[in-house]
Tab-separated table of C-alpha atoms in Angstrom:
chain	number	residue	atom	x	y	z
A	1	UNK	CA	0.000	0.000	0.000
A	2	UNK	CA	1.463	3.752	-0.596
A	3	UNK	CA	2.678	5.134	2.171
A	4	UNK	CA	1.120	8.595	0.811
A	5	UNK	CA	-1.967	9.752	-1.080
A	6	UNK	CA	0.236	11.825	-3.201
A	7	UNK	CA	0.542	15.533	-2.406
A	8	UNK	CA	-2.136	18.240	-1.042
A	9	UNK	CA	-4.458	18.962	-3.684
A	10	UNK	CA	-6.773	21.747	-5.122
A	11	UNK	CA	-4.136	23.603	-6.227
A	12	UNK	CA	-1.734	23.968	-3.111
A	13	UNK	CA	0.821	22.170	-4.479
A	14	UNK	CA	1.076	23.894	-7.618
A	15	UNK	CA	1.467	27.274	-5.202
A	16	UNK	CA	3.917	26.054	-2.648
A	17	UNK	CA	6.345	24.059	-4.587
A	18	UNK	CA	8.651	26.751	-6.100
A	19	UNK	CA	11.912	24.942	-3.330
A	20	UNK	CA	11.359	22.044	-5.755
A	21	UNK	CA	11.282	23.520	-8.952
A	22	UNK	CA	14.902	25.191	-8.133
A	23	UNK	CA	16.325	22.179	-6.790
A	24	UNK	CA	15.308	19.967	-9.991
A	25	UNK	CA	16.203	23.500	-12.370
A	26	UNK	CA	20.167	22.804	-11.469
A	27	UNK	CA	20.044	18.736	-13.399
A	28	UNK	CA	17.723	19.542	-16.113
A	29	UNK	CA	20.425	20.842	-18.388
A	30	UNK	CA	22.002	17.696	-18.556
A	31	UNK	CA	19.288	16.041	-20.082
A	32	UNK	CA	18.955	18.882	-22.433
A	33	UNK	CA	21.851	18.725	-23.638
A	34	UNK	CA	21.913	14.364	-23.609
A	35	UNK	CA	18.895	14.684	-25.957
A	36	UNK	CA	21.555	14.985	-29.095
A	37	UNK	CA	22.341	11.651	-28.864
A	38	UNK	CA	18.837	9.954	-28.189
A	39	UNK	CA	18.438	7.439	-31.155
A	40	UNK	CA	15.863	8.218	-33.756
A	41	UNK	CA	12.601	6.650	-33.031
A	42	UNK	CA	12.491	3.028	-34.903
A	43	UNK	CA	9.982	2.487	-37.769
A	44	UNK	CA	7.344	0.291	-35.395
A	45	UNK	CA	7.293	4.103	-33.383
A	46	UNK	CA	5.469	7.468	-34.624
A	47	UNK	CA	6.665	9.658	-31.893
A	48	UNK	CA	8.946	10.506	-28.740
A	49	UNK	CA	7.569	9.361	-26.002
A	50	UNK	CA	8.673	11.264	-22.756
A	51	UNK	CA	7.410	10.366	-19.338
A	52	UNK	CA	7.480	12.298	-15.911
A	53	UNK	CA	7.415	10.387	-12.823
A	54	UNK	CA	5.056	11.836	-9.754
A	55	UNK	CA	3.760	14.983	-12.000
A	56	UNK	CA	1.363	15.803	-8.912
A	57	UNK	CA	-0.841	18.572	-9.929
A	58	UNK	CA	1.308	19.282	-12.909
A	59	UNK	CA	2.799	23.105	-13.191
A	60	UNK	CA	6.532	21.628	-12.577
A	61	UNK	CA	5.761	18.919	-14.993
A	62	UNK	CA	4.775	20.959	-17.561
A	63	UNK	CA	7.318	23.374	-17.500
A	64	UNK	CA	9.892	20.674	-17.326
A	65	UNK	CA	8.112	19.120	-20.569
A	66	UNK	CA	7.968	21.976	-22.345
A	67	UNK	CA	11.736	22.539	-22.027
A	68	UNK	CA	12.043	19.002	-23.349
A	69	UNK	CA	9.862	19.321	-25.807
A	70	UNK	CA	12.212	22.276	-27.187
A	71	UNK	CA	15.544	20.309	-26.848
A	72	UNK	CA	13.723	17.091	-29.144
A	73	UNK	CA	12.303	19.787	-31.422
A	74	UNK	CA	16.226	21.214	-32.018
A	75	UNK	CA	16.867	17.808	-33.545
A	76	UNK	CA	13.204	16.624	-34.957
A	77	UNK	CA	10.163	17.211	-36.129
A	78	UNK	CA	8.336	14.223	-34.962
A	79	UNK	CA	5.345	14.120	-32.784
A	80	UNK	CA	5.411	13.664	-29.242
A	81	UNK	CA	3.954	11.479	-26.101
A	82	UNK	CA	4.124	13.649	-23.435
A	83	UNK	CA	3.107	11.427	-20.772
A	84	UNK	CA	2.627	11.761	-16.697
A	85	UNK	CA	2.432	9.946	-13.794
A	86	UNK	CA	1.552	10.005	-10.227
A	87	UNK	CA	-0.318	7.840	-7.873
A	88	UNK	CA	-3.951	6.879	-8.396
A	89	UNK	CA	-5.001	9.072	-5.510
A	90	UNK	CA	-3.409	12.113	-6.956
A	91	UNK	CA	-5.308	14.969	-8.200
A	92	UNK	CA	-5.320	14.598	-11.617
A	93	UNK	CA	-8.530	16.957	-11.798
A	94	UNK	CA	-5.809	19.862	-11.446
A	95	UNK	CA	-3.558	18.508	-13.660
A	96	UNK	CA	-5.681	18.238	-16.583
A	97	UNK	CA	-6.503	21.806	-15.997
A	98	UNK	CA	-3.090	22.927	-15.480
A	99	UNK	CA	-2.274	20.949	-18.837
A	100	UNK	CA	-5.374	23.066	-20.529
A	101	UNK	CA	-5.422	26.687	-19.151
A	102	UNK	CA	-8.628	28.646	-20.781
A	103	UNK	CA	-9.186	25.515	-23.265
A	104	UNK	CA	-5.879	25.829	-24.746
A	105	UNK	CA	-2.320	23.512	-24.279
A	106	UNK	CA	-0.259	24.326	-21.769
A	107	UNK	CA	2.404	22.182	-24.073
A	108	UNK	CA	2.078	24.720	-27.023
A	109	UNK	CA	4.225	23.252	-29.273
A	110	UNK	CA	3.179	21.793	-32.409
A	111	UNK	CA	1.855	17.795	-32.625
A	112	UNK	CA	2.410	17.362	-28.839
A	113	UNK	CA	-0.138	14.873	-27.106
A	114	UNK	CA	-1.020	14.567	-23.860
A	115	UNK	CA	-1.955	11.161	-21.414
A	116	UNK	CA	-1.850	10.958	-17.612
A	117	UNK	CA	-1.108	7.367	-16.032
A	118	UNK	CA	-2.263	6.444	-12.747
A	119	UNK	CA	0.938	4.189	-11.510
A	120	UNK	CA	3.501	3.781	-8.730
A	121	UNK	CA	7.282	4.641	-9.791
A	122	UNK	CA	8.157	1.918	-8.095
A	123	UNK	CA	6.295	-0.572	-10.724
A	124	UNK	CA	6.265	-0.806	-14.597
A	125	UNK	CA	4.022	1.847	-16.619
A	126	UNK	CA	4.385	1.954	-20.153
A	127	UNK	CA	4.912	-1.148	-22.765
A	128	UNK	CA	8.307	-2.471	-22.825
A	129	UNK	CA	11.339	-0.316	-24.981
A	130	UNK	CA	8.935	2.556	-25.740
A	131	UNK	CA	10.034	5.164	-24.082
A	132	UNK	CA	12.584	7.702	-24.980
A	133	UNK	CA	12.801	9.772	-22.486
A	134	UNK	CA	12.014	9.479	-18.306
A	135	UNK	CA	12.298	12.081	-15.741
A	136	UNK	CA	11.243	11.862	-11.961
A	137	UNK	CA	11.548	15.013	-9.918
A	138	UNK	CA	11.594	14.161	-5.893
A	139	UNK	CA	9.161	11.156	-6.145
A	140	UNK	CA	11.322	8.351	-5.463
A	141	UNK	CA	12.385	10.083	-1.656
A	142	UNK	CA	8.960	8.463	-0.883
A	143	UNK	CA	9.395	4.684	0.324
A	144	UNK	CA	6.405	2.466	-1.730
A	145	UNK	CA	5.418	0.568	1.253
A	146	UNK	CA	5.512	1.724	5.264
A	147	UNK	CA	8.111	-0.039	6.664
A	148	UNK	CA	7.469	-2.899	9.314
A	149	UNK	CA	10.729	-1.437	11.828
A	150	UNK	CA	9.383	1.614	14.014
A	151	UNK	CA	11.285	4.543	15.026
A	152	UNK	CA	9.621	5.458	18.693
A	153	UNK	CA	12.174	8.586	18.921
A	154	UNK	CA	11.576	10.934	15.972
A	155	UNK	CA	9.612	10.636	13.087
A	156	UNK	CA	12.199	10.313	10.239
A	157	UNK	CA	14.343	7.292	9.061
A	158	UNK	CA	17.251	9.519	9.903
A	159	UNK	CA	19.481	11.093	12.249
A	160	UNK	CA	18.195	13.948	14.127
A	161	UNK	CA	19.854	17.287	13.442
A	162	UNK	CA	22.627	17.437	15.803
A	163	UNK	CA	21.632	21.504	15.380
A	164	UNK	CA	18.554	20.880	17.082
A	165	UNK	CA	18.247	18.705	19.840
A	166	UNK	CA	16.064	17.838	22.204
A	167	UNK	CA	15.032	15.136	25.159
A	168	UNK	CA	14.179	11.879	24.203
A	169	UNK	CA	14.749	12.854	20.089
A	170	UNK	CA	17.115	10.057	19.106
A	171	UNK	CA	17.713	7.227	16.364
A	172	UNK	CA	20.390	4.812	16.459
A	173	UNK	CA	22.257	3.050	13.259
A	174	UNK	CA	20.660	-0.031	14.534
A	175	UNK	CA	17.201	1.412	14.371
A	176	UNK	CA	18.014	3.124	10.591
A	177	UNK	CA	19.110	0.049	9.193
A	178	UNK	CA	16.197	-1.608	7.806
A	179	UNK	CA	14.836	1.468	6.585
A	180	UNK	CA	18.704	1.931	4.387
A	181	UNK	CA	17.553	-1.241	3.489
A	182	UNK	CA	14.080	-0.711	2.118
A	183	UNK	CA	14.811	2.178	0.335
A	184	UNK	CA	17.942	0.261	-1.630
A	185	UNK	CA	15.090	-2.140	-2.390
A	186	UNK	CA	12.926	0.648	-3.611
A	187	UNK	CA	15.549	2.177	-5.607
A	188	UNK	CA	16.486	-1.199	-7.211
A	189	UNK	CA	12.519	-1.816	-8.782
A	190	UNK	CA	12.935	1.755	-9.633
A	191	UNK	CA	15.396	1.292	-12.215
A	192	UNK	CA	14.502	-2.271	-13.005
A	193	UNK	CA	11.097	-0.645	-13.876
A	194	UNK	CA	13.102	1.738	-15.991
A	195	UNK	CA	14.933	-0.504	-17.831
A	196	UNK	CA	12.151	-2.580	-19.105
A	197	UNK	CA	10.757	0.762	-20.728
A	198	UNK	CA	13.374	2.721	-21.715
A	199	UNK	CA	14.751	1.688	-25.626
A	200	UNK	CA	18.474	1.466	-26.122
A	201	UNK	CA	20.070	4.521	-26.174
A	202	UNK	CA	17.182	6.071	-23.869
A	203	UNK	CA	17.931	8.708	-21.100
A	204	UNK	CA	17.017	8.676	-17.499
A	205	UNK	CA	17.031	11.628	-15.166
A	206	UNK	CA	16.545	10.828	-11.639
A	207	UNK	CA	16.509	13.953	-9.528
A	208	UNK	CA	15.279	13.657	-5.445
A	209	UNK	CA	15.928	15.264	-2.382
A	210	UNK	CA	18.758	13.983	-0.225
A	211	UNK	CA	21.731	14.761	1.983
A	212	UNK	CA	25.330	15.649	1.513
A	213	UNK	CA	28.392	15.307	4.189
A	214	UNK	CA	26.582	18.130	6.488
A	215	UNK	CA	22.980	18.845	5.623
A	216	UNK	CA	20.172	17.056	5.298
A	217	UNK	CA	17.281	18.106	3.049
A	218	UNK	CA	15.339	16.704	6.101
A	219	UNK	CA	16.619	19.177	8.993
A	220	UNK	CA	14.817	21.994	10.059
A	221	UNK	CA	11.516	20.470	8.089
A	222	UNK	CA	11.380	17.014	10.713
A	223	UNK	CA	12.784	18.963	13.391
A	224	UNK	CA	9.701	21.424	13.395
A	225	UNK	CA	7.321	19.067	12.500
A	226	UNK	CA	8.488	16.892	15.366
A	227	UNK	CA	8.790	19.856	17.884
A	228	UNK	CA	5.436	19.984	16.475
A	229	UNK	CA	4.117	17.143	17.497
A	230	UNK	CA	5.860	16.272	21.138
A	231	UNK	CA	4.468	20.014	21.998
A	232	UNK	CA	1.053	18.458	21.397
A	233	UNK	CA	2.418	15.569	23.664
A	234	UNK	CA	3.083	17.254	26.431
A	235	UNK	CA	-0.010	19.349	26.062
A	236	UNK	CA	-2.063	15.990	26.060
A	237	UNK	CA	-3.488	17.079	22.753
A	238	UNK	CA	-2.202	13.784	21.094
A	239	UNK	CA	-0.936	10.339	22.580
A	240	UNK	CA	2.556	9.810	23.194
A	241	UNK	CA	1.734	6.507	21.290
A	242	UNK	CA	0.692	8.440	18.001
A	243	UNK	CA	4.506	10.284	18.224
A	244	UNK	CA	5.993	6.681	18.440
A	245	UNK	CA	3.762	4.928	16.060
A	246	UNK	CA	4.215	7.910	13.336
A	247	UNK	CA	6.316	8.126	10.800
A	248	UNK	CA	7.153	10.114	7.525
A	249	UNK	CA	8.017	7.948	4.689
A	250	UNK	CA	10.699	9.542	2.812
A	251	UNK	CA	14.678	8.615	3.158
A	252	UNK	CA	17.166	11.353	2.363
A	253	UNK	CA	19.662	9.482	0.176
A	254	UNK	CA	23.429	10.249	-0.528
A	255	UNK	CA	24.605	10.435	-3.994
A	256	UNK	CA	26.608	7.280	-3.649
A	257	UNK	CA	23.109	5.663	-2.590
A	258	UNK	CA	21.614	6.734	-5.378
A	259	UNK	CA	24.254	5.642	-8.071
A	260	UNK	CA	24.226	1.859	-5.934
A	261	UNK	CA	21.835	-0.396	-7.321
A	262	UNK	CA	23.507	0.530	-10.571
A	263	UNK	CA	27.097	-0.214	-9.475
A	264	UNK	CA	26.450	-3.253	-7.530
A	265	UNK	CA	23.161	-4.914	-9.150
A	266	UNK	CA	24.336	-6.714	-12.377
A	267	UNK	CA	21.240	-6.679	-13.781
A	268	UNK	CA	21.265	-2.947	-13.558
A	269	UNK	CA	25.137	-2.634	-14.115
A	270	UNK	CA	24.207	-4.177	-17.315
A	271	UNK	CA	20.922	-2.184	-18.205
A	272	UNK	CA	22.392	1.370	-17.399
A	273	UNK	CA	25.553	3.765	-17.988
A	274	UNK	CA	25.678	6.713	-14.964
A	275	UNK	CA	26.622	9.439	-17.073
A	276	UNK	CA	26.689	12.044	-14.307
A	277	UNK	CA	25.538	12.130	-10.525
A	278	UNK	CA	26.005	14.894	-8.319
A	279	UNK	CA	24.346	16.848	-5.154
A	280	UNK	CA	23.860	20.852	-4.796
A	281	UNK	CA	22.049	22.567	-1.905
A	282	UNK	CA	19.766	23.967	-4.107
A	283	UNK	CA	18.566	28.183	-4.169
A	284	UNK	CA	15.277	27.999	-1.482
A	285	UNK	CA	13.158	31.010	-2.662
A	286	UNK	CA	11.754	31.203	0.447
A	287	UNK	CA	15.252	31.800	2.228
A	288	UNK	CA	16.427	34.241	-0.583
A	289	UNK	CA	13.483	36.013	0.114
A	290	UNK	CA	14.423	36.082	3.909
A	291	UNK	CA	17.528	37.042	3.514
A	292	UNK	CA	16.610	40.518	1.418
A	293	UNK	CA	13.367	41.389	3.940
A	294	UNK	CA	14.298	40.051	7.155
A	295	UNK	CA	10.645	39.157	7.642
A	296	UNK	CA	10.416	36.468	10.059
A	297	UNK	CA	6.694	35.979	10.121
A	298	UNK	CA	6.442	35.834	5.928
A	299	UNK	CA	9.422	33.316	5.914
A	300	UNK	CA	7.665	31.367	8.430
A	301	UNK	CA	4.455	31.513	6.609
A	302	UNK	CA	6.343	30.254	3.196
A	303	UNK	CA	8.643	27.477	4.370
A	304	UNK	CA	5.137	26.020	6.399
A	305	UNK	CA	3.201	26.311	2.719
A	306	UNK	CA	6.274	24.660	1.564
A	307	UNK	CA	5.894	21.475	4.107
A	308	UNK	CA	2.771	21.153	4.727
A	309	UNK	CA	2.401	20.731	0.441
A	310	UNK	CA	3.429	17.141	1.146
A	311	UNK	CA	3.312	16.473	4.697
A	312	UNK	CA	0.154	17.400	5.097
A	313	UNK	CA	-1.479	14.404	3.681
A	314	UNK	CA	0.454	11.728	5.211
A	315	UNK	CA	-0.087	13.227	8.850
A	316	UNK	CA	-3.554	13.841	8.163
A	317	UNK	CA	-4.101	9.865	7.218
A	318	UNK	CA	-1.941	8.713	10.168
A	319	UNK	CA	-4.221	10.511	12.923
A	320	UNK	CA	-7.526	9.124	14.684
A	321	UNK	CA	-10.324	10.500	12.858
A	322	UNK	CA	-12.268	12.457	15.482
A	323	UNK	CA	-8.785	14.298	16.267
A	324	UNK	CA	-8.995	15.399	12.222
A	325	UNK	CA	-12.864	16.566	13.094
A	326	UNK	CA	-11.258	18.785	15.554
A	327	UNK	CA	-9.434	20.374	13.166
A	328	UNK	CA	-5.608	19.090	14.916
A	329	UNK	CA	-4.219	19.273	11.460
A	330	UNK	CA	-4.522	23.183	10.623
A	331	UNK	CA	-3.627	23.670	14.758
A	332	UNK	CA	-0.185	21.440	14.296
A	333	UNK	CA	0.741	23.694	11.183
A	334	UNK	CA	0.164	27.054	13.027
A	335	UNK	CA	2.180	25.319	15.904
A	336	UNK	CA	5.201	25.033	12.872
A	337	UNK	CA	4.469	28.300	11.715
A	338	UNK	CA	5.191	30.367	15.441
A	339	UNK	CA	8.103	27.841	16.077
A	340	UNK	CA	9.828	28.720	12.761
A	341	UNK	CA	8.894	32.249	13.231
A	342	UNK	CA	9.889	32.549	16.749
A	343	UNK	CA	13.454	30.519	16.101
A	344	UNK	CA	14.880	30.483	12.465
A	345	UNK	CA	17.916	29.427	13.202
A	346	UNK	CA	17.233	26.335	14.902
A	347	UNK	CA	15.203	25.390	11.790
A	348	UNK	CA	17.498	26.222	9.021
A	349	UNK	CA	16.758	24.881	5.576
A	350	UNK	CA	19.219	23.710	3.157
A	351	UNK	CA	17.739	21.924	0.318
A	352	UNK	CA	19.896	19.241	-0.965
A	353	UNK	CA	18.784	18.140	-4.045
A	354	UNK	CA	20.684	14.916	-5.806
A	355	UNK	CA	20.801	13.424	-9.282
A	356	UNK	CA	21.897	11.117	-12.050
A	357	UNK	CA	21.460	10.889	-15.379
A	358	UNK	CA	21.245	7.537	-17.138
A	359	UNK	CA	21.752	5.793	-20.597
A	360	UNK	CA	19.781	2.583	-21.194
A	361	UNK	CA	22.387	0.396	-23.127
């Protein structure tokens, strides 16, 4: 079962997801430029077919496709599939209108078609060797099933921000290992998916949020969220059982994790080149705009819009239902918001965004 419904709907992703636009804006050069040596479609295909992997509502997608669409049309005239995918639970509704703003394409190029696919990345979702081109943008951070191990101490398959301690916060190797585990697992159907689709000669960029030797996309978003939520705690708004039974399901992965399945899997070894992998800590509007105003509350009031974009549903899900009818949910994010406001600096942001771009041989 997915461990999320996908991201918050009705539009609020589309207007608090600008942090991951800049973090995937750094990689998608590379495939730009890779798109000079894709292999001419064969004669048993009429088109490029290019996928995007967890579109959500769609206004990242489609402005990543429509640079795409411009690289394939610097080499060709031929029509293409421009195709995206998120879970079944996503919001499609917005997508479709994001993809046809006042009745007209939001892909305005010329013989450019459109199809959404309701599909985890983790599984296969186009015919085999059809595809020309795959992206994913942050997706993959996700695990595709809850893991069985628990983490009673914090609420992250990671360690806690040494920046921002407190009591009882704590996770030990032991305790991460399974989790390291899972998400190698995940990674590993990921590409194996991948490589089933992709034609010879295809490209793959795989672009997620991670960590590098000192920051962790993670810190200062869990550390809030689980202030957050042990405030509530002690408050006796919410059980100490629901902080120990909750997690969020994403794994910050190094760029040496990322690149593994490929360099120790044979089956993948033999499947994929890694033409390039690399990690940046990625421009955060939200923090450039912080650091030219100074305005605490606004920067609060962005980098919570930010979070709860995709946190939101997974906490929502994990709590008793008649603490939702009391409306917990919007009273945990103002908690975030006045902690972030009232202390910046123990929540500092860095977002770490990692990638790799692939050749299926």
């Amino acid at each position: 079962m997915p461990v999320t419904t996908g991201m918050k709907g009705g539009g609020y992703y589309d207007a608090n997801s600008r942090e991951q636009r800049s973090a995937a804006d750094s990689f998608l050069p590379w495939l730009e430029a890779a798109i000079a040596d894709l292999p001419t479609p064969d004669a048993s295909q009429s088109a490029w077919n290019v996928l995007d992997i967890g579109s959500s509502e769609g206004a990242n997608a489609i402005y990543t496709m429509n640079r795409l669409v411009a690289a394939l049309r610097q080499h060709s005239d031929l029509p293409v599939w421009a195709l995206f995918d998120d879970l079944p639970t996503n919001d499609f509704n917005q997508l479709f209108l994001n993809l046809f703003p006042d009745h007209m394409p939001a892909l305005n190029a010329p013989d450019v078609y459109t199809a959404a696919i309701g599909g985890s990345a983790f599984g296969r979702l186009v015919p085999p060797r059809s595809l020309h081109l795959a992206t994913t943008f942050n997706a993959i951070g996700f695990f595709e099933n809850r893991p069985a191990a628990r983490l009673p101490h914090f609420v992250l398959a990671m360690q806690p921000n040494p920046a921002a301690p407190r009591d009882g916060v704590s996770v030990t190797p032991e305790e991460l290992r399974p989790f390291q585990e899972q998400a190698h697992h995940d990674l590993c159907e990921f590409y194996k998916a991948r490589a089933a689709e992709l034609v010879p000669g295809g490209k793959l960029l795989v672009q997620v949020f991670g960590r590098n030797a000192t920051q962790s996309t993670g810190h200062g978003i869990c550390d809030v969220l689980s202030d957050a939520l042990l405030d509530f705690v002690e408050a006796d708004l919410l059980p100490q059982t629901f902080y120990e039974d909750f997690l969020f399901p994403a794994y910050y992965r190094c760029p040496e994790e990322l690149a593994a399945p490929i360099e120790q899997v044979p089956e993948l070894a033999s499947a994929f080149r890694i033409d390039q992998v690399a990690d940046i800590d990625a421009p955060v509007p939200f923090n450039t705009e912080f650091e030219r105003t100074g305005d605490r509350k606004a920067w609060a009031e962005s980098y919570t819009g930010f979070m709860r974009a995709f946190t939101e549903p997974v906490l929502a899900a994990a709590l008793p239902a008649d603490l939702v009818e009391e409306q917990i949910v919007a009273k945990i994010y103002q908690r975030i918001e006045q902690l972030l406001a009232d202390n910046p600096e123990r929540y500092e942001f860095h977002f770490i965004s990692i990638a790799a771009l692939l050749t299926r041989l």
